[in-house]
Coordinates of N, CA and C in Angstrom, one line a residue:
M1134 N 39.8 -83.9 -121.3 CA 38.6 -84.2 -122.0 C 37.6 -85.1 -121.2
P1135 N 38.2 -86.1 -120.4 CA 37.3 -86.9 -119.6 C 36.4 -86.1 -118.6
L1136 N 37.0 -85.0 -118.1 CA 36.3 -84.2 -117.1 C 35.1 -83.6 -117.8
F1137 N 35.2 -83.1 -119.0 CA 34.1 -82.5 -119.7 C 33.0 -83.6 -120.1
L1138 N 33.5 -84.7 -120.6 CA 32.6 -85.8 -121.0 C 31.8 -86.2 -119.8
V1139 N 32.5 -86.5 -118.6 CA 31.8 -86.9 -117.4 C 30.7 -85.9 -117.0
T1140 N 31.2 -84.6 -117.0 CA 30.2 -83.5 -116.6 C 29.0 -83.5 -117.5
G1141 N 29.2 -83.5 -118.8 CA 28.1 -83.5 -119.7 C 27.2 -84.7 -119.6
I1142 N 27.8 -85.9 -119.5 CA 27.0 -87.1 -119.3 C 26.2 -87.0 -118.0
F1143 N 26.9 -86.6 -116.9 CA 26.2 -86.4 -115.6 C 25.0 -85.5 -115.7
G1144 N 25.2 -84.3 -116.4 CA 24.1 -83.4 -116.6 C 23.0 -84.0 -117.4
L1145 N 23.3 -84.7 -118.5 CA 22.3 -85.4 -119.3 C 21.5 -86.4 -118.5
L1146 N 22.2 -87.2 -117.7 CA 21.6 -88.2 -116.9 C 20.7 -87.5 -115.8
F1147 N 21.2 -86.5 -115.2 CA 20.5 -85.7 -114.2 C 19.2 -85.1 -114.8
F1148 N 19.3 -84.6 -116.0 CA 18.1 -84.1 -116.7 C 17.1 -85.2 -117.0
V1149 N 17.5 -86.2 -117.6 CA 16.6 -87.3 -118.0 C 16.1 -88.0 -116.7
G1150 N 16.9 -88.2 -115.7 CA 16.4 -88.7 -114.4 C 15.4 -87.9 -113.8
S1151 N 15.5 -86.5 -113.8 CA 14.5 -85.7 -113.2 C 13.2 -85.7 -114.0
L1152 N 13.3 -85.9 -115.3 CA 12.1 -86.0 -116.2 C 11.4 -87.3 -115.8
L1153 N 12.1 -88.4 -115.7 CA 11.4 -89.7 -115.5 C 11.1 -89.9 -114.0
L1154 N 11.9 -89.5 -113.1 CA 11.7 -89.8 -111.7 C 11.4 -88.5 -110.8
G1155 N 11.3 -87.4 -111.4 CA 11.2 -86.1 -110.7 C 9.9 -86.0 -109.9
D1156 N 8.9 -86.6 -110.2 CA 7.6 -86.5 -109.5 C 7.0 -87.8 -109.2
H1157 N 7.5 -88.5 -108.2 CA 7.1 -89.8 -107.9 C 6.7 -89.9 -106.4
D1158 N 5.9 -90.8 -106.1 CA 5.4 -91.0 -104.7 C 5.3 -92.5 -104.5
V1159 N 6.1 -92.9 -103.5 CA 6.1 -94.3 -103.2 C 5.5 -94.6 -101.8
G1160 N 4.6 -93.6 -101.4 CA 3.9 -93.9 -100.1 C 4.6 -93.2 -98.9
H1161 N 5.7 -92.6 -99.1 CA 6.3 -91.9 -97.9 C 5.7 -90.6 -97.7
D1162 N 5.6 -90.2 -96.4 CA 4.9 -89.0 -96.1 C 5.7 -88.2 -95.0
H1163 N 5.9 -87.0 -95.2 CA 6.4 -86.1 -94.2 C 5.8 -84.7 -94.4
D1164 N 5.9 -83.9 -93.4 CA 5.3 -82.6 -93.5 C 6.1 -81.6 -92.7
F1165 N 6.3 -80.4 -93.3 CA 6.8 -79.3 -92.5 C 6.2 -78.0 -93.1
D1166 N 6.2 -77.0 -92.4 CA 5.5 -75.8 -92.8 C 6.4 -74.6 -93.0
G1167 N 6.2 -73.9 -94.0 CA 7.0 -72.7 -94.3 C 6.4 -71.9 -95.4
D1168 N 6.8 -70.7 -95.6 CA 6.2 -69.9 -96.7 C 7.3 -69.2 -97.3
H1169 N 7.4 -69.3 -98.6 CA 8.3 -68.6 -99.5 C 7.6 -68.3 -100.8
D1170 N 7.3 -67.1 -101.0 CA 6.5 -66.7 -102.2 C 7.3 -65.9 -103.1
H1171 N 7.3 -66.3 -104.4 CA 7.9 -65.5 -105.4 C 7.2 -65.8 -106.7
E1172 N 7.4 -64.9 -107.7 CA 6.6 -65.0 -108.9 C 7.4 -65.6 -110.1
G1173 N 8.5 -66.3 -109.9 CA 9.2 -66.8 -111.0 C 9.8 -68.2 -110.8
P1174 N 10.5 -68.7 -111.8 CA 11.2 -70.0 -111.6 C 12.5 -69.8 -110.8
N1175 N 12.9 -70.9 -110.2 CA 14.1 -70.9 -109.4 C 15.4 -71.0 -110.2
I1176 N 16.3 -70.2 -110.0 CA 17.6 -70.2 -110.7 C 18.3 -71.5 -110.6
F1177 N 18.3 -72.1 -109.4 CA 19.0 -73.3 -109.1 C 18.1 -74.5 -109.1
S1178 N 17.1 -74.5 -110.0 CA 16.3 -75.7 -110.2 C 17.1 -76.9 -110.9
V1179 N 16.6 -78.1 -110.7 CA 17.2 -79.2 -111.3 C 17.3 -79.0 -112.8
F1180 N 16.3 -78.5 -113.4 CA 16.3 -78.3 -114.9 C 17.4 -77.3 -115.3
N1181 N 17.5 -76.2 -114.6 CA 18.5 -75.2 -115.0 C 19.9 -75.7 -114.8
V1182 N 20.2 -76.3 -113.6 CA 21.5 -76.9 -113.3 C 21.9 -78.0 -114.3
A1183 N 21.0 -78.8 -114.7 CA 21.3 -79.9 -115.6 C 21.6 -79.3 -117.0
W1184 N 20.9 -78.3 -117.4 CA 21.3 -77.7 -118.7 C 22.6 -76.9 -118.6
F1185 N 23.0 -76.4 -117.5 CA 24.3 -75.8 -117.4 C 25.4 -76.9 -117.5
L1186 N 25.2 -78.0 -116.8 CA 26.2 -79.1 -116.9 C 26.3 -79.7 -118.3
I1187 N 25.2 -79.8 -119.0 CA 25.2 -80.3 -120.4 C 26.0 -79.3 -121.3
G1188 N 25.7 -78.0 -121.2 CA 26.4 -77.1 -122.0 C 27.9 -77.0 -121.7
F1189 N 28.2 -77.0 -120.4 CA 29.6 -76.9 -120.0 C 30.4 -78.2 -120.4
G1190 N 29.8 -79.3 -120.1 CA 30.5 -80.6 -120.5 C 30.6 -80.8 -122.0
G1191 N 29.5 -80.5 -122.7 CA 29.5 -80.7 -124.2 C 30.4 -79.8 -124.9
M1192 N 30.4 -78.5 -124.6 CA 31.3 -77.5 -125.3 C 32.8 -77.7 -124.9
G1193 N 33.0 -78.0 -123.6 CA 34.3 -78.3 -123.2 C 34.9 -79.5 -123.9
A1194 N 34.1 -80.6 -124.0 CA 34.6 -81.8 -124.7 C 34.9 -81.5 -126.2
I1195 N 34.0 -80.7 -126.8 CA 34.2 -80.4 -128.3 C 35.5 -79.5 -128.4
M1196 N 35.7 -78.6 -127.5 CA 36.9 -77.7 -127.6 C 38.2 -78.6 -127.4
R1197 N 38.1 -79.5 -126.4 CA 39.3 -80.3 -126.2 C 39.6 -81.3 -127.3
A1198 N 38.5 -81.8 -127.9 CA 38.7 -82.7 -129.1 C 39.3 -81.9 -130.3
N1199 N 39.1 -80.6 -130.3 CA 39.7 -79.8 -131.4 C 41.1 -79.2 -130.9
S1200 N 41.7 -79.7 -130.0 CA 43.0 -79.4 -129.5 C 43.1 -78.0 -128.9
I1201 N 42.1 -77.5 -128.3 CA 42.1 -76.2 -127.6 C 42.6 -76.4 -126.2
S1202 N 43.4 -75.5 -125.7 CA 44.0 -75.7 -124.3 C 42.9 -75.8 -123.3
M1203 N 43.3 -76.3 -122.1 CA 42.4 -76.6 -121.0 C 41.7 -75.3 -120.6
P1204 N 42.5 -74.2 -120.3 CA 41.8 -72.9 -119.9 C 40.8 -72.4 -121.0
G1205 N 41.2 -72.5 -122.3 CA 40.2 -72.1 -123.3 C 39.0 -73.0 -123.4
S1206 N 39.2 -74.3 -123.2 CA 38.0 -75.2 -123.2 C 37.1 -74.9 -122.0
T1207 N 37.8 -74.7 -120.8 CA 37.0 -74.4 -119.6 C 36.2 -73.1 -119.8
I1208 N 36.8 -72.1 -120.3 CA 36.1 -70.8 -120.5 C 35.0 -71.0 -121.5
S1209 N 35.2 -71.7 -122.6 CA 34.2 -71.9 -123.6 C 33.1 -72.7 -123.0
G1210 N 33.4 -73.7 -122.2 CA 32.4 -74.5 -121.5 C 31.6 -73.7 -120.5
L1211 N 32.2 -72.9 -119.7 CA 31.5 -72.0 -118.8 C 30.5 -71.1 -119.5
L1212 N 31.0 -70.4 -120.6 CA 30.2 -69.5 -121.3 C 29.0 -70.2 -121.9
T1213 N 29.2 -71.4 -122.5 CA 28.1 -72.2 -123.1 C 27.2 -72.6 -122.0
G1214 N 27.7 -73.1 -120.9 CA 26.9 -73.5 -119.8 C 26.0 -72.4 -119.3
V1215 N 26.5 -71.2 -119.2 CA 25.7 -70.0 -118.8 C 24.6 -69.7 -119.8
V1216 N 25.0 -69.8 -121.1 CA 24.0 -69.6 -122.1 C 22.9 -70.6 -122.0
C1217 N 23.2 -71.9 -121.9 CA 22.2 -73.0 -121.7 C 21.4 -72.7 -120.5
W1218 N 22.0 -72.3 -119.4 CA 21.3 -72.1 -118.1 C 20.3 -70.9 -118.3
G1219 N 20.8 -69.9 -119.0 CA 19.9 -68.7 -119.3 C 18.7 -69.2 -120.2
F1220 N 19.0 -70.0 -121.2 CA 17.9 -70.5 -122.1 C 16.9 -71.3 -121.2
A1221 N 17.4 -72.2 -120.4 CA 16.5 -73.1 -119.6 C 15.7 -72.2 -118.6
F1222 N 16.3 -71.2 -118.0 CA 15.6 -70.3 -117.2 C 14.5 -69.5 -117.9
F1223 N 14.8 -69.1 -119.1 CA 13.8 -68.4 -120.0 C 12.7 -69.3 -120.3
V1224 N 12.9 -70.6 -120.6 CA 11.9 -71.5 -120.9 C 11.0 -71.7 -119.7
M1225 N 11.6 -71.9 -118.5 CA 10.8 -72.1 -117.3 C 10.0 -70.8 -117.0
H1226 N 10.6 -69.6 -117.2 CA 9.9 -68.4 -117.0 C 8.7 -68.3 -117.9
M1227 N 8.8 -68.6 -119.1 CA 7.7 -68.6 -120.1 C 6.6 -69.6 -119.7
L1228 N 7.0 -70.8 -119.2 CA 6.0 -71.7 -118.8 C 5.3 -71.2 -117.5
K1229 N 6.0 -70.6 -116.6 CA 5.4 -70.1 -115.4 C 4.4 -69.0 -115.7
K1230 N 4.7 -68.1 -116.7 CA 3.8 -67.1 -117.0 C 2.5 -67.6 -117.6
Q1231 N 2.5 -68.8 -118.2 CA 1.3 -69.4 -118.8 C 0.4 -70.1 -117.8
Q1232 N 0.9 -70.2 -116.6 CA 0.2 -71.0 -115.6 C -1.0 -70.2 -115.1
G1233 N -2.1 -70.9 -114.9 CA -3.3 -70.2 -114.4 C -3.5 -70.5 -113.0
D1234 N -4.3 -69.6 -112.3 CA -4.6 -69.7 -110.9 C -6.1 -69.6 -110.7
S1235 N -6.7 -70.6 -110.3 CA -8.1 -70.6 -110.1 C -8.5 -70.6 -108.6
T1236 N -7.6 -70.2 -107.8 CA -7.9 -70.1 -106.4 C -8.8 -68.9 -106.1
V1237 N -9.9 -69.2 -105.4 CA -10.8 -68.1 -105.0 C -10.4 -67.6 -103.6
T1238 N -9.9 -66.4 -103.6 CA -9.5 -65.7 -102.3 C -10.4 -64.6 -102.0
T1239 N -10.4 -64.2 -100.8 CA -11.2 -63.0 -100.4 C -10.8 -61.8 -101.1
A1240 N -9.5 -61.6 -101.4 CA -9.0 -60.4 -102.1 C -9.6 -60.4 -103.5
R1241 N -9.7 -61.6 -104.1 CA -10.3 -61.6 -105.5 C -11.8 -61.4 -105.5
L1242 N -12.5 -61.7 -104.4 CA -13.9 -61.5 -104.3 C -14.3 -60.1 -104.1
M1243 N -13.5 -59.3 -103.4 CA -13.8 -57.9 -103.1 C -14.1 -57.2 -104.4
Q1244 N -15.2 -56.5 -104.5 CA -15.6 -55.7 -105.6 C -16.1 -56.5 -106.8
A1245 N -16.2 -57.8 -106.6 CA -16.7 -58.7 -107.7 C -18.2 -58.5 -107.8
T1246 N -18.8 -58.6 -109.0 CA -20.2 -58.4 -109.1 C -20.9 -59.8 -109.3
G1247 N -22.1 -59.8 -109.0 CA -22.8 -61.1 -109.1 C -24.3 -60.9 -109.1
V1248 N -25.1 -62.0 -109.1 CA -26.5 -62.0 -109.1 C -27.0 -62.8 -107.9
V1249 N -28.1 -62.2 -107.3 CA -28.7 -62.9 -106.2 C -29.5 -64.2 -106.7
V1250 N -29.2 -65.4 -106.2 CA -29.8 -66.6 -106.6 C -30.8 -67.1 -105.6
L1251 N -30.6 -66.7 -104.3 CA -31.6 -67.0 -103.3 C -31.8 -65.7 -102.5
Q1252 N -33.1 -65.3 -102.5 CA -33.4 -64.0 -101.9 C -32.7 -63.7 -100.6
I1253 N -32.2 -62.5 -100.5 CA -31.6 -62.1 -99.2 C -32.6 -61.2 -98.4
P1254 N -33.1 -61.8 -97.3 CA -34.1 -61.1 -96.5 C -33.5 -60.0 -95.7
V1255 N -34.3 -59.1 -95.1 CA -33.8 -58.1 -94.2 C -33.2 -58.8 -93.0
N1256 N -32.0 -58.4 -92.6 CA -31.3 -59.0 -91.5 C -31.1 -60.5 -91.7
G1257 N -31.1 -61.0 -92.9 CA -30.9 -62.4 -93.1 C -29.8 -62.7 -94.1
I1258 N -29.7 -64.0 -94.4 CA -28.6 -64.4 -95.3 C -29.3 -65.1 -96.5
G1259 N -28.7 -64.8 -97.7 CA -29.1 -65.4 -99.0 C -27.9 -65.9 -99.7
K1260 N -28.1 -66.1 -101.0 CA -27.0 -66.6 -101.8 C -26.8 -65.7 -103.1
I1261 N -25.6 -65.5 -103.4 CA -25.3 -64.8 -104.7 C -24.4 -65.7 -105.5
Q1262 N -24.4 -65.5 -106.8 CA -23.5 -66.2 -107.7 C -22.6 -65.2 -108.4
C1263 N -21.3 -65.5 -108.4 CA -20.3 -64.6 -109.0 C -19.4 -65.4 -109.9
S1264 N -18.9 -64.7 -110.9 CA -17.9 -65.3 -111.8 C -16.5 -64.8 -111.3
V1265 N -15.8 -65.8 -110.7 CA -14.5 -65.4 -110.1 C -13.4 -66.5 -110.5
A1266 N -12.3 -66.0 -110.9 CA -11.1 -66.9 -111.2 C -11.5 -67.9 -112.3
G1267 N -12.3 -67.5 -113.2 CA -12.6 -68.3 -114.4 C -13.7 -69.3 -114.1
G1268 N -14.4 -69.2 -113.0 CA -15.5 -70.1 -112.7 C -16.6 -69.4 -112.0
S1269 N -17.8 -70.0 -112.1 CA -19.0 -69.5 -111.4 C -19.1 -70.1 -110.1
Q1270 N -19.2 -69.3 -109.0 CA -19.2 -69.8 -107.7 C -20.4 -69.1 -106.9
E1271 N -21.0 -69.9 -106.0 CA -22.1 -69.4 -105.1 C -21.5 -69.1 -103.7
F1272 N -22.0 -68.0 -103.2 CA -21.5 -67.6 -101.8 C -22.7 -67.1 -101.0
L1273 N -22.6 -67.3 -99.7 CA -23.6 -66.7 -98.7 C -23.4 -65.2 -98.7
A1274 N -24.5 -64.5 -98.6 CA -24.4 -63.0 -98.6 C -25.4 -62.4 -97.7
R1275 N -25.1 -61.2 -97.2 CA -25.9 -60.4 -96.4 C -26.0 -59.0 -97.0
Y1276 N -27.2 -58.4 -96.9 CA -27.4 -57.1 -97.4 C -27.8 -56.2 -96.2
A1277 N -27.1 -55.0 -96.2 CA -27.3 -54.1 -95.0 C -28.4 -53.1 -95.3
G1278 N -29.2 -53.2 -96.4 CA -30.3 -52.3 -96.7 C -31.5 -52.6 -95.8
V1279 N -32.5 -51.7 -96.0 CA -33.7 -51.8 -95.3 C -34.8 -52.7 -95.9
T1280 N -34.5 -53.1 -97.2 CA -35.4 -54.0 -97.9 C -34.7 -55.3 -98.3
S1281 N -35.5 -56.3 -98.6 CA -34.9 -57.6 -99.0 C -34.4 -57.4 -100.5
L1282 N -33.5 -58.3 -100.9 CA -33.1 -58.3 -102.3 C -33.6 -59.5 -103.0
P1283 N -34.5 -59.3 -104.0 CA -35.1 -60.5 -104.7 C -34.1 -61.2 -105.6
E1284 N -34.4 -62.4 -106.0 CA -33.6 -63.2 -106.9 C -33.4 -62.4 -108.2
G1285 N -32.3 -62.4 -108.8 CA -32.0 -61.7 -110.0 C -31.4 -60.3 -109.8
S1286 N -31.4 -59.8 -108.6 CA -30.8 -58.5 -108.3 C -29.3 -58.5 -108.6
R1287 N -28.8 -57.5 -109.2 CA -27.3 -57.4 -109.4 C -26.7 -56.7 -108.2
V1288 N -25.6 -57.3 -107.7 CA -24.9 -56.9 -106.5 C -23.4 -56.9 -106.7
R1289 N -22.8 -56.2 -105.7 CA -21.3 -56.1 -105.7 C -20.9 -56.5 -104.2
I1290 N -19.8 -57.3 -104.1 CA -19.3 -57.7 -102.8 C -18.5 -56.6 -102.3
V1291 N -18.8 -56.2 -101.0 CA -18.0 -55.1 -100.4 C -17.4 -55.4 -99.1
G1292 N -17.7 -56.6 -98.6 CA -17.1 -57.0 -97.3 C -17.2 -58.5 -97.0
D1293 N -16.4 -58.9 -96.0 CA -16.4 -60.3 -95.6 C -16.6 -60.4 -94.1
N1294 N -17.6 -61.2 -93.7 CA -17.8 -61.4 -92.3 C -17.7 -62.9 -92.0
G1295 N -16.6 -63.4 -92.1 CA -16.4 -64.9 -91.8 C -17.0 -65.8 -92.7
G1296 N -16.9 -65.5 -94.0 CA -17.4 -66.4 -95.1 C -18.8 -66.0 -95.5
V1297 N -19.4 -65.0 -94.9 CA -20.7 -64.5 -95.3 C -20.4 -63.1 -95.8
Y1298 N -20.6 -62.9 -97.1 CA -20.1 -61.6 -97.8 C -21.2 -60.6 -97.7
T1299 N -20.8 -59.3 -97.4 CA -21.7 -58.2 -97.4 C -21.7 -57.7 -98.9
V1300 N -23.0 -57.4 -99.3 CA -23.2 -56.9 -100.7 C -23.9 -55.6 -100.7
E1301 N -23.7 -54.9 -101.8 CA -24.5 -53.7 -102.1 C -25.1 -53.8 -103.5
T1302 N -26.2 -53.1 -103.7 CA -26.9 -53.2 -105.0 C -26.1 -52.3 -106.0
L1303 N -26.3 -52.7 -107.3 CA -25.6 -51.9 -108.4 C -26.6 -51.0 -109.0

């Protein structure tokens, strides 16, 4: 029984500690670069592992307190830990799905429609305003036509030339 109690208490302290101290900054700074992109929560996150330990330790201790054998308590603890782990993973997955992204990328801008807010002269640069990623943004734009585009013209972004977007009329 002490094994299960210690495991459950350790999991609980691990969970509470990560809630209270998980995102702190005491002025230390380091940097490294890497890229790992995925669309979901991590299976081995502190949150998930803590909930596994809480489930394993709690159920194992309850089973041992009710005079169940050590193998039976261990199996019950493992099964409960896996269920708690799955529940924690599901909660993190649901939170991740609710997350918004307001990053304006070139891929998001392609085919976006907008309005000319500063006339685009022939062979010149003007400004357009588009609604992208939940916000209204202004961008430099160039028009490849033979006439200038007056303010208020409706346009679509069709290309990117180093931060100056090529537009066509709608």
